[in-house]
Short mmCIF file of C-alpha atoms and ligand atoms in Angstrom, two decimals:
data_model
loop_
_atom_site.label_atom_id
_atom_site.label_comp_id
_atom_site.label_asym_id
_atom_site.label_seq_id
_atom_site.Cartn_x
_atom_site.Cartn_y
_atom_site.Cartn_z
CA MET A 1 110.49 79.49 74.39
CA ARG A 2 108.62 82.25 72.65
CA HIS A 3 111.58 84.51 73.16
CA ILE A 4 114.11 82.06 71.70
CA ARG A 5 111.99 81.65 68.62
CA GLN A 6 111.83 85.41 68.09
CA GLN A 7 115.56 85.73 68.46
CA SER A 8 116.27 83.12 65.82
CA THR A 9 113.71 84.61 63.49
CA ARG A 10 115.39 87.96 63.70
CA ARG A 11 118.80 86.41 63.25
CA SER A 12 117.71 84.59 60.08
CA ALA A 13 116.24 87.83 58.73
CA LEU A 14 119.67 89.38 59.10
CA LEU A 15 121.37 86.42 57.53
CA GLY A 16 119.03 86.79 54.59
CA ARG A 17 120.91 89.95 53.70
CA GLY A 18 123.84 87.69 52.91
CA ALA A 19 126.74 89.76 51.63
CA VAL A 20 126.13 92.64 54.04
CA VAL A 21 126.15 90.45 57.13
CA ALA A 22 129.23 88.57 55.98
CA THR A 23 131.27 91.77 56.20
CA VAL A 24 129.93 92.81 59.62
CA PRO A 25 132.29 91.93 62.48
CA VAL A 26 130.94 89.35 64.90
CA ALA A 27 130.51 91.79 67.80
CA VAL A 28 128.48 94.18 65.67
CA ALA A 29 126.38 91.35 64.30
CA ALA A 30 125.61 90.30 67.88
CA LEU A 31 124.57 93.85 68.65
CA LEU A 32 122.30 93.98 65.62
CA ALA A 33 120.76 90.70 66.61
CA THR A 34 119.62 92.10 69.96
CA ALA A 35 118.97 95.76 69.15
CA GLY A 36 115.65 95.27 67.43
CA PRO A 37 113.20 98.03 66.55
CA ALA A 38 111.22 99.56 69.44
CA ALA A 39 108.30 97.22 68.95
CA ALA A 40 110.38 94.02 69.06
CA GLY A 41 110.48 92.04 72.25
CA THR A 42 108.24 90.29 74.65
CA THR A 43 106.16 91.31 77.62
CA GLY A 44 107.80 90.06 80.82
CA ALA A 45 105.85 87.35 82.63
CA SER A 46 103.61 88.47 85.51
CA GLY A 47 105.08 85.82 87.82
CA ALA A 48 108.41 84.09 88.42
CA GLY A 49 106.77 80.69 87.97
CA ASP A 50 106.16 79.80 91.62
CA PRO A 51 103.51 77.08 91.89
CA TYR A 52 102.06 78.48 95.17
CA PHE A 53 102.30 82.24 94.54
CA LYS A 54 101.63 82.59 90.85
CA LEU A 55 102.03 86.37 90.65
CA ALA A 56 105.05 86.58 92.96
CA GLY A 57 108.09 87.89 91.13
CA ASN A 58 108.14 88.68 87.44
CA GLY A 59 109.82 87.52 84.27
CA GLY A 60 112.17 89.21 81.85
CA TYR A 61 114.65 90.93 84.14
CA HIS A 62 116.74 90.65 87.28
CA VAL A 63 117.16 93.40 89.85
CA SER A 64 120.69 93.89 91.18
CA HIS A 65 120.04 96.82 93.52
CA TYR A 66 117.20 98.58 95.30
CA GLY A 67 117.71 102.12 96.56
CA LEU A 68 114.79 102.87 98.89
CA THR A 69 114.15 106.34 100.26
CA LEU A 70 111.23 106.39 102.68
CA ALA A 71 109.62 108.93 104.97
CA TYR A 72 107.10 107.63 107.51
CA ASP A 73 104.98 109.82 109.69
CA THR A 74 104.01 107.67 112.67
CA ALA A 75 101.11 109.94 113.69
CA SER A 76 99.27 110.01 110.35
CA ARG A 77 100.74 106.65 109.18
CA HIS A 78 101.56 108.28 105.87
CA LEU A 79 104.47 106.95 103.83
CA ASP A 80 106.29 108.72 101.00
CA GLY A 81 108.69 106.57 99.04
CA THR A 82 111.08 106.55 96.15
CA ALA A 83 112.44 103.26 94.90
CA VAL A 84 115.28 103.15 92.40
CA LEU A 85 115.74 99.68 90.94
CA THR A 86 118.81 98.80 88.94
CA ALA A 87 117.95 95.86 86.74
CA ARG A 88 119.05 93.93 83.68
CA ALA A 89 116.73 92.61 80.97
CA THR A 90 117.03 88.86 80.42
CA GLU A 91 115.01 89.12 77.21
CA SER A 92 114.10 91.99 74.94
CA LEU A 93 111.18 93.69 76.63
CA THR A 94 108.45 96.03 75.50
CA ARG A 95 106.77 95.74 78.87
CA PHE A 96 107.49 94.29 82.29
CA ASP A 97 105.84 94.01 85.69
CA LEU A 98 106.80 94.92 89.22
CA ASP A 99 104.95 93.65 92.28
CA PHE A 100 103.37 96.51 94.20
CA GLU A 101 100.18 96.44 96.23
CA GLY A 102 98.16 99.31 97.60
CA LEU A 103 100.13 102.56 97.66
CA LYS A 104 99.57 105.20 94.98
CA VAL A 105 102.24 105.54 92.30
CA THR A 106 102.90 109.24 91.67
CA GLY A 107 105.69 108.95 89.11
CA LEU A 108 107.57 106.32 87.16
CA THR A 109 110.58 106.59 84.89
CA VAL A 110 112.79 104.10 83.10
CA ASP A 111 116.29 105.48 82.56
CA GLN A 112 114.99 108.94 83.47
CA VAL A 113 112.30 108.85 80.77
CA LYS A 114 108.68 108.91 81.88
CA ALA A 115 107.11 105.48 81.34
CA ASP A 116 103.49 104.40 81.01
CA PHE A 117 102.16 102.21 83.76
CA SER A 118 98.97 100.57 84.89
CA ARG A 119 97.91 98.66 87.97
CA SER A 120 96.23 95.30 88.13
CA GLY A 121 96.08 93.70 91.57
CA GLN A 122 99.65 93.25 92.74
CA GLU A 123 101.06 93.83 89.26
CA LEU A 124 102.46 97.24 88.39
CA VAL A 125 102.71 96.98 84.61
CA VAL A 126 105.41 99.21 83.14
CA THR A 127 105.69 100.14 79.46
CA PRO A 128 108.93 102.03 78.88
CA ARG A 129 109.05 104.59 76.09
CA HIS A 130 111.88 102.62 74.47
CA ALA A 131 111.91 98.83 74.43
CA LEU A 132 114.71 97.23 76.41
CA ARG A 133 117.29 95.08 74.69
CA LYS A 134 118.16 91.67 76.06
CA GLY A 135 121.10 92.17 78.41
CA GLN A 136 120.49 95.90 78.78
CA GLU A 137 120.93 97.40 82.22
CA PHE A 138 118.20 99.86 83.12
CA ARG A 139 117.02 101.90 86.05
CA VAL A 140 113.42 102.19 87.19
CA THR A 141 112.45 105.02 89.52
CA VAL A 142 109.08 104.79 91.21
CA THR A 143 107.75 107.51 93.48
CA TYR A 144 104.78 106.62 95.63
CA SER A 145 102.79 107.57 98.70
CA GLY A 146 99.85 106.62 100.86
CA THR A 147 98.99 104.74 104.01
CA PRO A 148 100.59 101.31 103.83
CA GLY A 149 99.03 98.27 105.45
CA PRO A 150 99.68 94.55 105.48
CA VAL A 151 98.47 91.84 103.13
CA THR A 152 96.65 88.80 104.46
CA ASP A 153 98.42 85.58 103.55
CA PRO A 154 96.67 82.38 102.47
CA ASP A 155 97.14 81.09 106.04
CA GLY A 156 95.37 84.17 107.44
CA SER A 157 98.47 85.80 108.92
CA LEU A 158 99.45 89.40 108.25
CA ASP A 159 102.63 90.38 106.53
CA GLY A 160 104.10 93.49 105.02
CA TRP A 161 103.84 96.94 106.59
CA ILE A 162 102.04 96.30 109.90
CA PRO A 163 101.36 99.52 111.86
CA THR A 164 102.00 99.39 115.61
CA ASP A 165 101.15 101.88 118.38
CA ASP A 166 104.55 103.59 117.96
CA GLY A 167 105.51 102.90 114.34
CA ALA A 168 105.40 99.81 112.15
CA PHE A 169 106.54 96.18 112.28
CA VAL A 170 107.79 95.45 108.78
CA ALA A 171 108.21 91.86 107.63
CA GLY A 172 107.53 90.39 104.21
CA GLU A 173 107.33 86.60 104.23
CA PRO A 174 106.10 85.41 101.87
CA GLN A 175 104.38 88.30 100.09
CA GLY A 176 104.42 91.56 102.04
CA ALA A 177 107.45 93.35 100.58
CA MET A 178 105.17 94.68 97.85
CA THR A 179 103.12 96.61 100.44
CA TRP A 180 105.97 99.09 100.95
CA PHE A 181 108.20 99.00 97.88
CA PRO A 182 107.87 97.91 94.25
CA ALA A 183 109.91 94.75 93.74
CA ASN A 184 110.57 91.60 91.85
CA ASN A 185 108.97 89.91 94.82
CA HIS A 186 110.27 86.34 94.72
CA PRO A 187 113.31 84.86 96.50
CA ARG A 188 114.60 83.76 93.11
CA ASP A 189 115.70 87.35 92.48
CA LYS A 190 118.16 88.64 95.08
CA ALA A 191 119.72 92.10 95.17
CA SER A 192 121.68 94.50 97.35
CA TYR A 193 119.84 97.33 99.11
CA ASP A 194 120.36 100.86 100.37
CA PHE A 195 117.83 102.38 102.75
CA THR A 196 117.31 106.01 103.69
CA ILE A 197 114.43 106.28 106.14
CA THR A 198 113.11 109.45 107.72
CA VAL A 199 110.95 109.27 110.85
CA PRO A 200 109.96 111.66 113.67
CA GLU A 201 113.03 112.34 115.79
CA ASN A 202 111.73 110.39 118.79
CA ARG A 203 111.51 107.23 116.68
CA THR A 204 114.15 104.89 115.21
CA ALA A 205 114.03 103.28 111.75
CA VAL A 206 115.85 99.97 111.54
CA ALA A 207 116.61 98.15 108.31
CA ASN A 208 119.00 95.40 107.15
CA GLY A 209 122.75 95.32 106.99
CA VAL A 210 125.25 97.87 108.21
CA TYR A 211 124.13 101.03 110.01
CA LEU A 212 125.60 104.02 108.19
CA GLY A 213 124.44 106.77 110.52
CA LYS A 214 121.66 109.26 111.14
CA ARG A 215 121.00 112.94 110.80
CA THR A 216 118.38 115.05 112.55
CA ALA A 217 116.83 118.24 111.19
CA HIS A 218 113.48 120.00 111.74
CA GLY A 219 112.20 117.36 114.16
CA LYS A 220 112.92 114.43 111.88
CA THR A 221 115.72 111.91 111.85
CA THR A 222 117.00 110.14 108.77
CA TYR A 223 118.60 106.71 109.18
CA ARG A 224 120.79 105.10 106.55
CA TRP A 225 121.39 101.37 106.15
CA ARG A 226 123.23 99.25 103.61
CA GLN A 227 122.64 95.58 102.86
CA SER A 228 125.45 94.69 100.50
CA GLU A 229 125.14 90.90 100.33
CA PRO A 230 122.28 89.78 98.04
CA MET A 231 118.88 89.63 99.75
CA ALA A 232 115.43 88.36 98.78
CA ALA A 233 112.76 91.09 98.95
CA TYR A 234 110.78 89.27 101.65
CA LEU A 235 113.73 89.60 104.02
CA ALA A 236 113.85 93.39 103.82
CA THR A 237 112.64 95.42 106.79
CA ALA A 238 112.25 99.08 107.70
CA THR A 239 110.80 98.67 111.17
CA VAL A 240 109.93 101.90 112.95
CA GLY A 241 109.31 102.47 116.65
CA LYS A 242 110.57 103.83 119.96
CA PHE A 243 113.62 101.68 120.54
CA LYS A 244 116.55 101.37 122.89
CA VAL A 245 119.58 100.88 120.70
CA GLU A 246 122.75 98.95 121.42
CA GLN A 247 125.76 98.56 119.09
CA TYR A 248 128.92 96.51 119.31
CA THR A 249 131.28 94.45 117.18
CA THR A 250 131.75 90.73 117.87
CA ARG A 251 135.08 88.92 118.18
CA ASP A 252 134.58 87.79 114.57
CA GLY A 253 134.19 91.40 113.44
CA ILE A 254 130.42 91.27 112.89
CA LYS A 255 128.73 94.64 113.42
CA VAL A 256 125.77 94.20 115.76
CA TYR A 257 122.90 96.70 116.02
CA ASN A 258 120.05 95.82 118.36
CA ALA A 259 116.84 97.82 118.69
CA VAL A 260 114.52 96.89 121.54
CA ASP A 261 111.11 98.28 122.45
CA PRO A 262 111.46 99.42 126.10
CA ARG A 263 108.32 97.44 127.00
CA GLU A 264 110.15 94.25 126.00
CA ALA A 265 113.56 95.25 127.35
CA THR A 266 113.67 93.27 130.59
CA ASP A 267 112.61 89.96 129.06
CA THR A 268 114.81 90.56 126.03
CA ALA A 269 118.06 91.39 127.82
CA ARG A 270 118.73 87.96 129.28
CA VAL A 271 118.24 86.28 125.89
CA LEU A 272 119.75 88.85 123.57
CA LYS A 273 123.03 88.90 125.45
CA LYS A 274 123.53 85.38 124.07
CA LEU A 275 123.47 86.59 120.44
CA PRO A 276 127.30 86.63 120.01
CA SER A 277 127.66 83.14 121.50
CA VAL A 278 124.74 81.80 119.42
CA LEU A 279 126.29 83.19 116.23
CA GLU A 280 129.68 81.78 117.23
CA TRP A 281 128.21 78.36 117.94
CA GLU A 282 126.27 78.39 114.65
CA SER A 283 129.40 79.49 112.77
CA LYS A 284 131.20 76.50 114.24
CA VAL A 285 128.42 74.11 113.23
CA PHE A 286 127.33 75.59 109.86
CA GLY A 287 130.41 77.49 108.68
CA PRO A 288 131.27 81.20 108.76
CA TYR A 289 128.42 83.65 109.39
CA PRO A 290 127.41 84.82 105.89
CA PHE A 291 126.98 88.58 106.51
CA ARG A 292 128.99 91.50 107.86
CA ALA A 293 126.18 92.75 110.11
CA ALA A 294 123.85 91.17 112.67
CA GLY A 295 121.44 92.13 115.43
CA ALA A 296 117.83 92.02 116.48
CA ILE A 297 114.75 94.20 116.32
CA VAL A 298 112.51 93.39 119.26
CA ASP A 299 109.21 95.17 118.80
CA HIS A 300 106.04 95.20 120.84
CA ALA A 301 103.61 94.08 118.14
CA PRO A 302 100.86 91.95 119.68
CA ASP A 303 98.92 91.68 116.38
CA VAL A 304 101.72 89.93 114.53
CA GLY A 305 102.20 86.56 116.21
CA TYR A 306 105.55 85.60 114.70
CA ALA A 307 109.18 86.54 114.28
CA LEU A 308 110.92 86.77 110.93
CA GLU A 309 114.52 86.16 109.94
CA THR A 310 114.89 89.56 108.20
CA GLN A 311 118.38 89.42 106.76
CA THR A 312 121.18 90.20 109.23
CA ARG A 313 118.65 91.48 111.78
CA PRO A 314 115.60 89.34 112.60
CA VAL A 315 112.47 91.12 113.73
CA TYR A 316 110.62 89.76 116.79
CA ASP A 317 107.05 90.66 117.71
CA SER A 318 107.96 90.46 121.42
CA ALA A 319 110.90 89.36 123.61
CA PRO A 320 112.19 86.13 122.06
CA SER A 321 113.03 82.90 123.83
CA THR A 322 116.52 81.48 123.40
CA SER A 323 115.22 78.86 120.98
CA THR A 324 113.56 81.54 118.83
CA LEU A 325 116.83 83.50 118.83
CA VAL A 326 118.65 80.33 117.73
CA HIS A 327 115.98 79.64 115.10
CA GLU A 328 116.01 83.09 113.47
CA SER A 329 119.80 83.20 113.64
CA ALA A 330 120.08 79.81 111.92
CA HIS A 331 117.91 81.19 109.10
CA GLN A 332 120.76 83.57 108.26
CA TRP A 333 122.49 80.50 106.79
CA PHE A 334 119.37 78.53 105.85
CA GLY A 335 116.90 80.72 104.00
CA ASP A 336 118.77 84.02 103.84
CA SER A 337 122.22 83.23 102.44
CA VAL A 338 120.89 80.07 100.77
CA SER A 339 117.51 81.10 99.37
CA LEU A 340 114.53 79.18 98.18
CA THR A 341 113.93 78.70 94.48
CA SER A 342 110.29 77.88 95.13
CA TRP A 343 108.04 78.36 98.18
CA LYS A 344 107.20 74.69 97.96
CA ASP A 345 110.74 73.99 99.25
CA ILE A 346 110.07 75.96 102.47
CA TRP A 347 111.22 73.02 104.63
CA LEU A 348 114.78 73.93 103.48
CA ASN A 349 114.29 77.05 105.61
CA GLU A 350 112.04 75.95 108.45
CA GLY A 351 113.11 72.35 108.88
CA PHE A 352 116.75 73.42 109.08
CA ALA A 353 116.15 76.34 111.46
CA THR A 354 114.09 74.02 113.68
CA TYR A 355 116.80 71.38 113.62
CA ALA A 356 119.29 74.07 114.66
CA GLU A 357 117.15 74.55 117.80
CA TRP A 358 117.37 70.81 118.52
CA LEU A 359 121.14 70.79 118.05
CA TYR A 360 121.56 73.85 120.23
CA SER A 361 119.56 72.23 123.01
CA GLU A 362 121.56 69.01 122.69
CA GLN A 363 124.87 70.85 122.98
CA HIS A 364 123.77 73.22 125.77
CA GLY A 365 122.49 70.85 128.40
CA GLY A 366 118.93 70.41 127.11
CA ASP A 367 117.14 67.52 125.42
CA SER A 368 119.09 65.64 122.79
CA ALA A 369 117.86 65.80 119.21
CA GLN A 370 117.00 62.10 119.56
CA GLU A 371 114.79 62.88 122.56
CA THR A 372 113.03 65.66 120.68
CA PHE A 373 112.56 63.35 117.71
CA ASP A 374 111.18 60.51 119.89
CA ASP A 375 108.81 62.87 121.60
CA LEU A 376 107.38 64.02 118.28
CA TYR A 377 107.31 60.51 116.85
CA SER A 378 105.12 59.39 119.75
CA ARG A 379 102.31 61.63 118.46
CA GLY A 380 99.36 59.67 117.10
CA ALA A 381 98.77 59.18 113.40
CA SER A 382 95.99 61.80 113.37
CA ASP A 383 98.17 64.54 114.86
CA ASP A 384 98.59 67.56 112.58
CA LEU A 385 102.32 66.82 112.51
CA TRP A 386 101.49 64.18 109.90
CA ASP A 387 99.03 66.28 107.87
CA PHE A 388 101.27 66.41 104.81
CA PRO A 389 104.88 65.62 103.87
CA PRO A 390 107.28 68.53 104.45
CA ALA A 391 108.59 68.76 100.89
CA ASP A 392 105.06 68.91 99.49
CA PRO A 393 102.89 71.28 101.56
CA GLY A 394 100.28 71.35 98.79
CA SER A 395 99.56 75.09 98.87
CA GLY A 396 100.78 78.45 100.09
CA ALA A 397 98.29 78.19 102.97
CA ASN A 398 100.36 75.40 104.56
CA ILE A 399 103.93 76.63 104.26
CA PHE A 400 104.23 77.63 107.93
CA ASP A 401 102.48 74.57 109.37
CA THR A 402 103.88 72.01 111.82
CA PRO A 403 104.91 69.38 109.24
CA VAL A 404 107.22 71.91 107.53
CA TYR A 405 108.99 72.80 110.79
CA ALA A 406 108.88 69.67 112.93
CA ARG A 407 108.68 66.85 110.39
CA GLY A 408 111.22 68.78 108.29
CA ALA A 409 113.59 68.69 111.27
CA MET A 410 112.77 64.99 111.79
CA ALA A 411 113.84 64.34 108.19
CA LEU A 412 117.21 65.93 108.95
CA HIS A 413 117.53 63.89 112.12
CA GLU A 414 116.89 60.72 110.17
CA LEU A 415 119.53 61.79 107.67
CA ARG A 416 121.98 62.37 110.53
CA THR A 417 121.21 58.95 111.98
CA ALA A 418 121.73 57.29 108.60
CA VAL A 419 125.03 58.94 107.66
CA GLY A 420 126.61 59.57 111.09
CA ASP A 421 127.61 62.85 112.72
CA PRO A 422 130.81 63.72 110.80
CA THR A 423 129.16 63.22 107.42
CA PHE A 424 125.97 64.99 108.51
CA TYR A 425 127.82 68.13 109.59
CA ARG A 426 129.90 67.99 106.42
CA ILE A 427 126.65 67.93 104.42
CA LEU A 428 125.31 71.01 106.24
CA ARG A 429 128.55 72.92 105.69
CA ALA A 430 128.84 71.89 102.03
CA TRP A 431 125.25 73.06 101.50
CA VAL A 432 125.85 76.56 102.87
CA THR A 433 129.25 76.88 101.17
CA GLU A 434 128.14 75.74 97.74
CA HIS A 435 124.93 77.78 97.72
CA ARG A 436 126.17 80.80 99.67
CA ALA A 437 124.55 84.08 98.55
CA GLY A 438 122.51 82.00 96.11
CA HIS A 439 119.75 79.43 95.92
CA GLY A 440 119.01 75.80 96.55
CA THR A 441 116.33 73.22 95.82
CA THR A 442 115.28 70.08 97.68
CA ALA A 443 116.57 67.95 94.79
CA GLN A 444 119.97 69.64 95.04
CA PHE A 445 120.09 68.97 98.77
CA GLU A 446 119.29 65.32 98.23
CA SER A 447 122.03 64.84 95.67
CA LEU A 448 124.53 66.74 97.80
CA ALA A 449 123.72 64.44 100.75
CA GLU A 450 124.18 61.37 98.56
CA ARG A 451 127.44 62.70 97.16
CA GLU A 452 128.91 63.51 100.60
CA SER A 453 127.75 60.27 102.20
CA GLY A 454 128.30 57.96 99.24
CA LYS A 455 124.93 56.41 100.13
CA ASN A 456 121.73 55.98 98.21
CA LEU A 457 119.27 57.97 100.32
CA ASP A 458 116.22 57.67 98.07
CA LYS A 459 114.19 55.66 100.51
CA LEU A 460 114.97 57.94 103.45
CA PHE A 461 113.96 61.09 101.59
CA GLN A 462 110.95 59.37 100.06
CA THR A 463 109.74 58.37 103.53
CA TRP A 464 110.47 61.57 105.43
CA LEU A 465 110.02 64.28 102.79
CA TYR A 466 107.43 63.01 100.35
CA SER A 467 105.21 60.29 101.85
CA GLU A 468 101.75 61.03 103.20
CA GLY A 469 100.95 60.11 106.78
CA LYS A 470 103.04 59.05 109.74
CA PRO A 471 106.13 57.12 108.58
CA ASN A 472 106.66 53.64 109.97
CA LYS A 473 108.98 53.13 112.91
CA PRO A 474 112.47 54.15 111.79
N1 LIG B 501 109.92 82.40 108.81
C1 LIG B 501 109.27 82.77 110.04
C2 LIG B 501 109.86 81.87 111.10
O1 LIG B 501 110.15 80.80 110.97
C3 LIG B 501 107.81 82.62 110.00
C4 LIG B 501 107.11 83.65 109.19
C5 LIG B 501 105.64 83.43 109.20
N2 LIG B 501 105.02 84.36 108.32
C6 LIG B 501 103.75 84.40 108.08
N3 LIG B 501 103.32 85.28 107.24
N4 LIG B 501 102.94 83.53 108.65
O2 LIG B 501 110.16 82.11 112.15
ZN1 LIG B 502 111.68 79.88 110.72
#
């Protein structure tokens, strides 16, 4: 609002010069209206407006590309980094923030000109020498170094750069991306990425997207990766370790790169060989796989306690089960290609990925989704499954709790029961098609389901997504 008012003030100042403005061509007038003096403009907001993570993301600009050049020494755990962000101002800016936690910033330029910066918690506050015009594309280069470590999330779990005995397990949901690169750290702002990662030559560095190759010199190997489809910062990885690598291309032309810690290799092999068939099955159910690359990073990271659907290539803290493989793969559609607009909507990720597990079981000789549902429904009213409604977790501390996953999946099962299988699958496919490489909200999902089914589903969503306590017998 503040910004709009400033714009119109400046425009009326110009109009006040009457005769002069009347002779200025429209395009030039538009330029004048946005190219204010250096002091004009606003300071970009310190957060993207997320109700649970107030400082996550920033206002005033969008990032279109991150170029990350990293060197990690596994012995000393020292990281040197350079991040080049290509961004566009969405308002005229005298100042803007990046999210960056911990590491020391050793240099910062905006369009090659040294910029002032200060640190305040997770905010890296940048004051460019020249104010940025609304709509202006600009490039921020940050050089940094230090010993990265994870952040502790509101639920007590670790995320970010998590050192392991042979490297680092790198996962950023919901906050940890800022522990290893400066970012607009909210899923609302998606960008493409290039990674250049140098590690000791007996280690492998695995990131997202397509593997572009490696080069070894002086005892160090540099790996290059490219994630060309838009990605939220939390889905970026640069996991380092001693890995056994396997590469192949699927029948659908997807480039697979798997990296497996040898200590997990035996347990992993029997599950990971199903990856092509899992992706094929999910492509049949949800629509075409949204990325050109796929794979898995199976680490040996006993301190982590979870897997994450890092884009194209999920990272597992140990050998996954088939259902975990199905779950993280399903996130490629639900969560990665179609991103959250707000962490409050996390059931759009976790409820859907969990329901994918139920469907996979049903269609591969296991329990039917109805059986899984009934089993959960039989839990008593005081069970933590009913602690809160999935579309309203209440705080960032609850976003990975049972109601989000299991009751979220139950909500989808109830939707399926209400609209019938053909309509239900059409809804899932319409959702991933219409929001592909973009974002979605719970409200948008509800209206899409009503549109596709021609039914009023208010009561169903009210009961399963928003009502406190155990719903009455369906
Ligand atoms: N999205 C991950 C999954 O469903 C869970 C990530 C949990 N992260 C955390 N910091 N607790 O598999
Ligand atoms: Zn999940």
